[in-house]
CSV table of C-alpha atoms and ligand atoms in Angstrom, one decimal:
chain,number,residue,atom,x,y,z
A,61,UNK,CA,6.8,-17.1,-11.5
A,62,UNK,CA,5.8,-13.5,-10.3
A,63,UNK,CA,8.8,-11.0,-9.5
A,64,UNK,CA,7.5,-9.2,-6.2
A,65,UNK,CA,9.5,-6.2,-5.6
A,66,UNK,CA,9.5,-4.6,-2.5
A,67,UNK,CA,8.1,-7.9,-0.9
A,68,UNK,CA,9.4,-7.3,2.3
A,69,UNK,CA,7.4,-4.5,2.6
A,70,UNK,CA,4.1,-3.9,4.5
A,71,UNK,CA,1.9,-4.3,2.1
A,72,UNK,CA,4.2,-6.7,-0.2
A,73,UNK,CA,4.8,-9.2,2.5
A,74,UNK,CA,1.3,-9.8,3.1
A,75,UNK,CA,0.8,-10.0,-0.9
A,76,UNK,CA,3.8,-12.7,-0.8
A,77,UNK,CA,1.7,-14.5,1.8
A,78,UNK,CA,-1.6,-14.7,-0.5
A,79,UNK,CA,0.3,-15.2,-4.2
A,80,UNK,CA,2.0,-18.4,-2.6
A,81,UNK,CA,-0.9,-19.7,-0.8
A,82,UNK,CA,-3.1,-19.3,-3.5
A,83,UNK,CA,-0.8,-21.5,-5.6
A,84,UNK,CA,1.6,-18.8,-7.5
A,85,UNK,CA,5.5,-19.4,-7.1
A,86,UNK,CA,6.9,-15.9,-6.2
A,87,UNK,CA,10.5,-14.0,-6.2
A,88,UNK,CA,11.2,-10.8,-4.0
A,89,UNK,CA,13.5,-8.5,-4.9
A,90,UNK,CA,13.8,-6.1,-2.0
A,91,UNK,CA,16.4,-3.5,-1.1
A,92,UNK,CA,15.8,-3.5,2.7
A,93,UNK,CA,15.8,0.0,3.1
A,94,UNK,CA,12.7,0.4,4.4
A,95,UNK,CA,11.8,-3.4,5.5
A,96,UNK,CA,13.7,-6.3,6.9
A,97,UNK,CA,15.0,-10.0,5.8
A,98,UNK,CA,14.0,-11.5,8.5
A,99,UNK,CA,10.4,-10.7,7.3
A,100,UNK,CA,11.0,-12.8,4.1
A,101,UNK,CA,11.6,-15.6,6.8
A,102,UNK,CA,8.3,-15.1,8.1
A,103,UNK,CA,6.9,-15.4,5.2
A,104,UNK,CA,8.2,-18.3,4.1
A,105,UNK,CA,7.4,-19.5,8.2
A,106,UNK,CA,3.8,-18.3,7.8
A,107,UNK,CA,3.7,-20.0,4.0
A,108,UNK,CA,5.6,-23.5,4.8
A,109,UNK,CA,7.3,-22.6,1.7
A,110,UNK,CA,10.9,-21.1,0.3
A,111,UNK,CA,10.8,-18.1,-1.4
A,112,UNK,CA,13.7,-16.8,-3.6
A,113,UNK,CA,15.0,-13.2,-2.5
A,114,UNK,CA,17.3,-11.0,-4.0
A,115,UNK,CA,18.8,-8.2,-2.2
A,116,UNK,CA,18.7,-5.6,-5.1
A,117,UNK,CA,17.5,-1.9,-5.7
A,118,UNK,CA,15.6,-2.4,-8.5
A,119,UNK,CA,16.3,1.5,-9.6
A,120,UNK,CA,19.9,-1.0,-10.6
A,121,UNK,CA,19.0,-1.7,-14.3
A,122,UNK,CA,21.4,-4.5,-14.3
A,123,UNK,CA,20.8,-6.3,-11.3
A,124,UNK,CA,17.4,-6.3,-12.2
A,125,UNK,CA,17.8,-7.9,-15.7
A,126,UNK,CA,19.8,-10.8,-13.9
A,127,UNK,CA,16.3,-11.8,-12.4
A,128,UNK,CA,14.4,-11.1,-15.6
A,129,UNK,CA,17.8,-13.4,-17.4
A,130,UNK,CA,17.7,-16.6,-14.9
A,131,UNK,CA,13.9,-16.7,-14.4
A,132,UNK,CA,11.2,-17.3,-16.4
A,133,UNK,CA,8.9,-14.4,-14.9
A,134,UNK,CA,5.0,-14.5,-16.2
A,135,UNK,CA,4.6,-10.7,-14.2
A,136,UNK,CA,5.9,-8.5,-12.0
A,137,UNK,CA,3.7,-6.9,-9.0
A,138,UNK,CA,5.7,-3.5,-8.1
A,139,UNK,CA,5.0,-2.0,-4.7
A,140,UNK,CA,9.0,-0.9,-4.0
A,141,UNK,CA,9.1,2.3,-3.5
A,142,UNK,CA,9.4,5.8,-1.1
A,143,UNK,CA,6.4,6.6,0.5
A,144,UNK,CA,6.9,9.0,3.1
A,145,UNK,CA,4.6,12.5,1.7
A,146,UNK,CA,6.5,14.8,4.5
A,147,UNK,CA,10.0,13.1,3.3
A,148,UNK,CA,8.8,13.3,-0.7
A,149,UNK,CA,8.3,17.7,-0.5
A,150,UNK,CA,11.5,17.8,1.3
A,151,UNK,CA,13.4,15.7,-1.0
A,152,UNK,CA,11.7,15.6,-3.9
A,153,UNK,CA,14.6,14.3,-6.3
A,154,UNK,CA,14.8,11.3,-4.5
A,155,UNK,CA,11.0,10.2,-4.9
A,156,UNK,CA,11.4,11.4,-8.9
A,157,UNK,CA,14.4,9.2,-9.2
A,158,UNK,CA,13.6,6.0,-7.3
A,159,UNK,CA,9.9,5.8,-7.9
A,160,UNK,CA,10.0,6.6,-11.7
A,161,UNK,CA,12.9,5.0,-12.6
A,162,UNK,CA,12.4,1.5,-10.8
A,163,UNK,CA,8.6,1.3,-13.1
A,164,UNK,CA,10.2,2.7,-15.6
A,165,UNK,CA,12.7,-0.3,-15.4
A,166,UNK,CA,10.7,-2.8,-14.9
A,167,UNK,CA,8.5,-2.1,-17.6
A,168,UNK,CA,11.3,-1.8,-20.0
A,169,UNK,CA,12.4,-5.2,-18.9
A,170,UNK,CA,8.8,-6.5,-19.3
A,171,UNK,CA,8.8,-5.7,-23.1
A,172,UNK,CA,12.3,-6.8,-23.2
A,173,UNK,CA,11.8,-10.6,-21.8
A,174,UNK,CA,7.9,-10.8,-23.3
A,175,UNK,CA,7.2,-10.4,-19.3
A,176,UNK,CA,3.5,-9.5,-20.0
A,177,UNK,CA,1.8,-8.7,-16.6
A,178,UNK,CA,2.4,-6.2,-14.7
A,179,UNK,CA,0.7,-4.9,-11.8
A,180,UNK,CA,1.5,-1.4,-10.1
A,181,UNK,CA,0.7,-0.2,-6.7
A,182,UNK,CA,-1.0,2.8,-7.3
A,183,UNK,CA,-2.8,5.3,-4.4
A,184,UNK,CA,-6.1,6.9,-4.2
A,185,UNK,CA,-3.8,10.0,-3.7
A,186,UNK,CA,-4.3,10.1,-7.4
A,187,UNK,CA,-7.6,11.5,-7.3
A,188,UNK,CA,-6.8,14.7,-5.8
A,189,UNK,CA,-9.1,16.5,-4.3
A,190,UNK,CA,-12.4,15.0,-6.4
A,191,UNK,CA,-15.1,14.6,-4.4
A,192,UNK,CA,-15.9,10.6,-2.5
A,193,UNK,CA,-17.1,8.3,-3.6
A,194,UNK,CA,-14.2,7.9,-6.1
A,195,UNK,CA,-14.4,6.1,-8.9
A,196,UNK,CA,-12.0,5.1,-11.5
A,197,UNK,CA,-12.5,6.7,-14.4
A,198,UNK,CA,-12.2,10.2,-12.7
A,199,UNK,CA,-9.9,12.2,-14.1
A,200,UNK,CA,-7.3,12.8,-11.8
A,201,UNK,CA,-6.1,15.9,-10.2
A,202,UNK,CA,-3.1,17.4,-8.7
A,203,UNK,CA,-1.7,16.0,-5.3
A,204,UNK,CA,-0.5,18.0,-2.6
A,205,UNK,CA,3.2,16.3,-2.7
A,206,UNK,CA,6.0,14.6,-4.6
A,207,UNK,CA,5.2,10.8,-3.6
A,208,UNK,CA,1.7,11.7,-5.0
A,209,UNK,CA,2.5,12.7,-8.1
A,210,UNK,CA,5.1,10.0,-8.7
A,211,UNK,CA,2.4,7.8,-8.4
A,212,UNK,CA,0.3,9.6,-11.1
A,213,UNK,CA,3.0,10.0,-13.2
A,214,UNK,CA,3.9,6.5,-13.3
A,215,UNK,CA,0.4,5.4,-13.9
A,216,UNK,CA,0.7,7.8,-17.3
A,217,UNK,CA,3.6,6.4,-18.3
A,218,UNK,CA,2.3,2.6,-18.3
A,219,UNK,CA,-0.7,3.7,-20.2
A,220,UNK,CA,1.9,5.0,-23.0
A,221,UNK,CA,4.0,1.9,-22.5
A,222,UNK,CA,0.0,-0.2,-23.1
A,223,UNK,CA,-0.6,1.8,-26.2
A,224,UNK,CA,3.0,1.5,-27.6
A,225,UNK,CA,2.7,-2.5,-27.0
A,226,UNK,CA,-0.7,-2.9,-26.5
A,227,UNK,CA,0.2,-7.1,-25.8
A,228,UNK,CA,0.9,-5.7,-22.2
A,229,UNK,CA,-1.6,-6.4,-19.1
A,230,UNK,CA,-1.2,-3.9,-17.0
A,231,UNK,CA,-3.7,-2.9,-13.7
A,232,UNK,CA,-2.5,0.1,-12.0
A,233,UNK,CA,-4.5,-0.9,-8.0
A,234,UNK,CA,-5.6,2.6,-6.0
A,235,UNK,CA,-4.8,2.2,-2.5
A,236,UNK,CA,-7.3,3.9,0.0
A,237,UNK,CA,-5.5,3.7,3.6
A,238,UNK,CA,-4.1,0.1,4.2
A,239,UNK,CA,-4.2,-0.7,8.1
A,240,UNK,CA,-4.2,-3.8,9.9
A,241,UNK,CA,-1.4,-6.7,10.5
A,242,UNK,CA,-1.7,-10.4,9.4
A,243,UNK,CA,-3.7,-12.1,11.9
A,244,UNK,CA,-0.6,-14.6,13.0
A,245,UNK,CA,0.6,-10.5,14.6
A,246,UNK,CA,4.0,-12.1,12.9
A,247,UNK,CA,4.0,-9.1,10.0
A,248,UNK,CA,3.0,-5.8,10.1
A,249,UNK,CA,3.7,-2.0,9.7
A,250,UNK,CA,6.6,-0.9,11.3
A,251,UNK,CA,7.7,2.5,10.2
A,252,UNK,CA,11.1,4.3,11.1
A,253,UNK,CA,11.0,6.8,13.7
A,254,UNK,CA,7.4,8.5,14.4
A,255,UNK,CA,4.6,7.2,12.5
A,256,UNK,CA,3.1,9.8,10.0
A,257,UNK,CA,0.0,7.9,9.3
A,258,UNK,CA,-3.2,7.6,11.7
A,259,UNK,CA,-3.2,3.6,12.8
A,260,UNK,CA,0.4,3.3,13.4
A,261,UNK,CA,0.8,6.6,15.7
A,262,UNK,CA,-2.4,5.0,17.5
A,263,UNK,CA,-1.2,1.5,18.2
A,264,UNK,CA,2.5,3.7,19.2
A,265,UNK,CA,0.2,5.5,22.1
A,266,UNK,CA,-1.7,2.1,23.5
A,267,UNK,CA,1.7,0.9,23.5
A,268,UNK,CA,3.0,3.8,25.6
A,269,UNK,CA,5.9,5.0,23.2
A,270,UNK,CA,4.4,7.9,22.4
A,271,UNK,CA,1.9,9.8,25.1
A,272,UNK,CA,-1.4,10.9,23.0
A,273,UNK,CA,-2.2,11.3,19.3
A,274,UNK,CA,-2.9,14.4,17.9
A,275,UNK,CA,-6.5,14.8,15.5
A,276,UNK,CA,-5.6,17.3,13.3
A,277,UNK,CA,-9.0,19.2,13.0
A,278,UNK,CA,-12.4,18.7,14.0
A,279,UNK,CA,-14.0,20.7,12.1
A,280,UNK,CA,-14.4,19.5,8.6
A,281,UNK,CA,-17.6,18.6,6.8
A,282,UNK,CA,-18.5,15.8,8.0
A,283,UNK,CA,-19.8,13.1,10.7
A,284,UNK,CA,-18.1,14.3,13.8
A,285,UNK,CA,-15.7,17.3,12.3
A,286,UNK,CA,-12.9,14.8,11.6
A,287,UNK,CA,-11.4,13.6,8.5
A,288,UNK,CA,-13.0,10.4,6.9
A,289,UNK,CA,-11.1,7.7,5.6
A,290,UNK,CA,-11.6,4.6,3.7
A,291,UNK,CA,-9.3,1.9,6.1
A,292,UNK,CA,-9.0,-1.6,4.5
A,293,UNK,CA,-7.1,-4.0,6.1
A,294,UNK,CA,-4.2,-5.4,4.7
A,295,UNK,CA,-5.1,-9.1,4.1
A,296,UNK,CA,-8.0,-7.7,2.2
A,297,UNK,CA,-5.6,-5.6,0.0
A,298,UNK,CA,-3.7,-8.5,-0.3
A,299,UNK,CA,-6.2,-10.8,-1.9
A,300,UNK,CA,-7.2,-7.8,-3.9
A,301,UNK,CA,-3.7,-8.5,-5.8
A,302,UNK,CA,-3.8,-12.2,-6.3
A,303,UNK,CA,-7.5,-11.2,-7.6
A,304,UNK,CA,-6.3,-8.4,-10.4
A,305,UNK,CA,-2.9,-10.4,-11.6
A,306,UNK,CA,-5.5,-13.3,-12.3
A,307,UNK,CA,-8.3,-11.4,-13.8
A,308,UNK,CA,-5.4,-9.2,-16.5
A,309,UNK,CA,-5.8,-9.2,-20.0
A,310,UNK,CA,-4.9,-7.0,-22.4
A,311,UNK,CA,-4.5,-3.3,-21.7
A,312,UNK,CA,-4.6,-1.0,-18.7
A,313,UNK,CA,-7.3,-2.0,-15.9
A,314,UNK,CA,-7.6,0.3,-13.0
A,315,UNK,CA,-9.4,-1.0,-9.3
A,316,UNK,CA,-9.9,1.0,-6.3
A,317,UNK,CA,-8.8,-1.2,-3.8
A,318,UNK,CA,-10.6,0.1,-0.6
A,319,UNK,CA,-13.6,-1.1,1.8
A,320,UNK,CA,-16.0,1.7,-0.1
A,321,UNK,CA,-16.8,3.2,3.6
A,322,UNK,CA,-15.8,6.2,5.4
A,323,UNK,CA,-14.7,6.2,8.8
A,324,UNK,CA,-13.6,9.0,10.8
A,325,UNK,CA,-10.4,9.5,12.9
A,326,UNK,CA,-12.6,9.8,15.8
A,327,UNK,CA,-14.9,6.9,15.0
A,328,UNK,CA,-11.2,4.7,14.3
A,329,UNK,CA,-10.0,5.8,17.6
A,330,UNK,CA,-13.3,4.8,19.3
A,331,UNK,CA,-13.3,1.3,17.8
A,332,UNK,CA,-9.9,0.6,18.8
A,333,UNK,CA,-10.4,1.7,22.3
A,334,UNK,CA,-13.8,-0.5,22.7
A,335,UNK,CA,-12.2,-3.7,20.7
A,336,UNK,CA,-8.9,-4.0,22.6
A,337,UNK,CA,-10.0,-2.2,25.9
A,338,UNK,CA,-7.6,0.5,26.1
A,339,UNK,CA,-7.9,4.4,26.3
A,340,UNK,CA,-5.9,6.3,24.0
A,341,UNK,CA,-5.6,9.8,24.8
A,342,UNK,CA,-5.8,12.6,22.1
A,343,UNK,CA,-6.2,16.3,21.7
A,344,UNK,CA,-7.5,18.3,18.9
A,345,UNK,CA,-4.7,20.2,17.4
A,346,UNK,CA,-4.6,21.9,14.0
A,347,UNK,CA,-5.6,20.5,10.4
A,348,UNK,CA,-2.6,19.2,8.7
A,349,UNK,CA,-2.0,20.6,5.2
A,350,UNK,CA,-3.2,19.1,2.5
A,351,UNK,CA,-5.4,16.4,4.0
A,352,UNK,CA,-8.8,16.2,2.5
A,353,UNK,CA,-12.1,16.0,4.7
A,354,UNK,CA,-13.1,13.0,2.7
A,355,UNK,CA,-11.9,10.1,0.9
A,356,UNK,CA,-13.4,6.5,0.2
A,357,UNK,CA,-13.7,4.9,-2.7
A,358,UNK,CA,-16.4,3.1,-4.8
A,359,UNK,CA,-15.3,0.2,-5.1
A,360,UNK,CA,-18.3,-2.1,-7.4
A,361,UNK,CA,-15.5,-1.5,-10.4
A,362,UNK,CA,-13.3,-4.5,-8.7
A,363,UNK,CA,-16.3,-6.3,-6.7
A,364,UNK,CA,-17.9,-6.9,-10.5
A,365,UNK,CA,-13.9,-7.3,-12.7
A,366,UNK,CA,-12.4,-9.2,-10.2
A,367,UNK,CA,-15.0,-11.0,-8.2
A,368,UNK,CA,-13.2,-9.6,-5.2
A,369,UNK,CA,-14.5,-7.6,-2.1
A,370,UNK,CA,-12.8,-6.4,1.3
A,371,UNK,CA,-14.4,-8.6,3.8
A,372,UNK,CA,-12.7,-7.1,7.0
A,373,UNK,CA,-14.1,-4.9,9.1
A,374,UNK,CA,-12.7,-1.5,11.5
A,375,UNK,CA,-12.6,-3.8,14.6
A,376,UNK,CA,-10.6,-6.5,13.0
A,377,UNK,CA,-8.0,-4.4,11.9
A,378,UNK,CA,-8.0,-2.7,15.3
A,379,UNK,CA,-7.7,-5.7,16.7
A,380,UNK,CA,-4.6,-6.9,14.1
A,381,UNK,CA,-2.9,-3.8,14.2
A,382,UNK,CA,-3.1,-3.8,17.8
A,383,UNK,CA,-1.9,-7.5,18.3
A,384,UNK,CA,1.1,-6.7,16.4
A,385,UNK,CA,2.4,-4.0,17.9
A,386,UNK,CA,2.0,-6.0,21.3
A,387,UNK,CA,4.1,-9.0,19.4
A,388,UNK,CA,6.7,-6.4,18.2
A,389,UNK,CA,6.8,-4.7,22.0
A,390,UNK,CA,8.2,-7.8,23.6
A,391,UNK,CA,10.5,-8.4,21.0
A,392,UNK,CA,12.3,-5.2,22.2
B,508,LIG,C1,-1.6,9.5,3.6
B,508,LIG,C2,-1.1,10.3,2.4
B,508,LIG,C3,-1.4,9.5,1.2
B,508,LIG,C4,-0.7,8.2,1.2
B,508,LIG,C5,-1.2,7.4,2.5
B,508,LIG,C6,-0.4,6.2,2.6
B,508,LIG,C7,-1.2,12.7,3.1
B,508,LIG,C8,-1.9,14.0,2.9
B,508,LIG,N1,-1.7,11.6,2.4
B,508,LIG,O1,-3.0,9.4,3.5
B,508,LIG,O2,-0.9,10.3,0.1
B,508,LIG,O3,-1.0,7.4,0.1
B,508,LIG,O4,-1.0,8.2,3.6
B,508,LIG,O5,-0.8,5.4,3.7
B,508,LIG,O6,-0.3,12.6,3.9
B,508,LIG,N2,-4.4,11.8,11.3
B,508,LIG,C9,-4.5,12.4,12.6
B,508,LIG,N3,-3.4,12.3,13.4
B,508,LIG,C10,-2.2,11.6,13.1
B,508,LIG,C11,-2.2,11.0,11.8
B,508,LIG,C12,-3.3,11.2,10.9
B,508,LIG,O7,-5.4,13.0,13.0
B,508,LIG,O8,-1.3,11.6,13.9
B,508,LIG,C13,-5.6,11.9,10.5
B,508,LIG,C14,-5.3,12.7,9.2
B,508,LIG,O9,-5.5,14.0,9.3
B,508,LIG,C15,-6.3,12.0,8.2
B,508,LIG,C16,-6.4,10.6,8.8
B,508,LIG,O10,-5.9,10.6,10.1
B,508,LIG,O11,-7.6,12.6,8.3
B,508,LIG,C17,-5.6,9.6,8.0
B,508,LIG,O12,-4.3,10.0,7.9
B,508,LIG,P1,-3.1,9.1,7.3
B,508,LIG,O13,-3.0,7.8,8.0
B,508,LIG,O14,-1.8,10.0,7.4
B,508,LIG,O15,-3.5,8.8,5.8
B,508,LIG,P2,-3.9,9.9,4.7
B,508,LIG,O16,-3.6,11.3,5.0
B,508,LIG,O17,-5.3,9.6,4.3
């Protein structure tokens, strides 16, 4: 049994979706404060199967160790937590607290209950500003915000947990920008209030809630002046999970999980106007601060560990992301 916290989220509902049709039974534990229930139902629609949840902040030490007390968990894949970067420099004890304490509890627990796998949702936010491709054994720099360096900070602190109880399997995954929906259009990013990150802020202007996205800058060092990203779609990241929790062993592994090629704002907004034949209208405003021109990762580390590779390409998640959106639009 795998513990999935935050599996209602983005990224851990599609994860859900893989781990139980790849054969794994699965729990969520899921505050809802930044997802919904009736996504678990989804799930479990998408999946043909039932899957446990409990409704718990898993920052609550106690309510967590009831899970780790009535099941018998084999690992935990942690993706709950804040993630907003504007949100983490304006409040930046509540990304300290919730994102450090929740790993720090779970991996407590882990040693506690012999849980030994444990698999972190890291970010490629990590690397600071080293130069692309990025590989793993970097060393990593500063980030420009809170939510960044919670995420460093909690990969630290599992590699001191790995040498103090070296029986623990830990991989720590390094997200480059997840984008995309599941292809069924049923589950998908769905931030509160105005998107912050590039794809959702897109599919918000084909949809005609918001008028026209702004590029912030066009004149960086690179293809067509805009920033380059690595996108991966989130069905890829997904299987890149399932692929790390069954390829632990001892120690701490670390994967870039990205496609391993850059793609501009321009050339993403270009794609997703030819794929689903709709303008989207933009203007170039300012650079944001701290954005970096480039970032993509290498990604042979997890292609040779894991035997796993992001098979997706720009147009397909255009085309998922886009689908969604439409699905969520005549919900409303
Ligand atoms: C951001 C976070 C990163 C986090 C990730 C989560 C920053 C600096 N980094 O990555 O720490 O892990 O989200 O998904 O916030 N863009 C526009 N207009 C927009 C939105 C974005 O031009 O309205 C551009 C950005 O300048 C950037 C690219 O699109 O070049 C991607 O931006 P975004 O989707 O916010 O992701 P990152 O900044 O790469």
């Amino acid at each position: 049994m795998i513990l999935v916290t935050g599996g209602a989220g983005y990224i851990g509902s599609h994860t859900a979706i893989s781990l139980v049709e790849l054969g794994h039974s699965i729990i969520i534990a899921d505050d809802f404060s930044n997802s919904k229930p009736e996504t678990v139902e989804v799930v479990q629609k998408i999946t043909g199967k039932s899957v446990a949840t409990h409704r718990i902040d898993v920052t609550d030490r106690d309510a967590l160790e009831r899970i780790f007390q009535n099941h018998q968990l084999e690992g935990v894949i942690h993706f709950a937590g804040y993630k907003a970067v504007g949100e983490s420099v304006i409040d930046p004890i509540k990304y300290y607290k919730n994102n450090i304490i929740s790993t720090l509890n779970i991996a407590d627990l882990c040693v506690k209950y012999n849980v030994l796998k444990f698999v972190f949702s890291s970010s490629a936010t990590v690397y600071g500003d080293n130069a692309s491709p990025l590989t793993e054994n970097m060393m990593l720099l500063p980030t420009t915000n809170p939510y960044g360096e919670t995420k460093a900070m909690c990969e630290r602190i599992l590699h001191d947990i790995s040498i103090a109880n070296p029986q623990m399997q830990i991989s720590l995954l390094r997200y480059f920008n997840p984008v995309g929906a599941h292809e069924s259009g049923l589950i998908g990013e769905n931030p509160n209030g105005i998107p912050n990150n590039l794809m959702p802020y897109i599919t918000q202007v084909a949809s005609g809630t918001l008028k026209k996205l702004s590029i912030f800058g066009n004149d960086y060092p690179t293809i067509d002046g805009t920033g380059v990203r690595d996108f991966i779609h989130v069905e890829d990241l997904a299987k890149g999970h399932v692929a790390a929790l069954e390829h632990l062993s001892e120690g701490v592994h670390i994967h870039n999980l990205g496609t391993g090629k850059g793609t501009s704002v321009l050339q993403l907004v270009k794609a997703f106007e030819k794929v689903n034949q709709i303008e989207i209208p933009y203007e170039i405003v300012e650079r944001r601060p701290g954005d970096l021109a480039k970032c993509y990762a290498d990604v042979s580390k997890a292609e040779r560990e894991l035997g796993w590779k992001a098979e997706k390409t720009i147009e397909d998640m255009c085309r998922d992301a886009w689908n969604f959106e439409k699905n969520l639009k005549s919900k409303m």
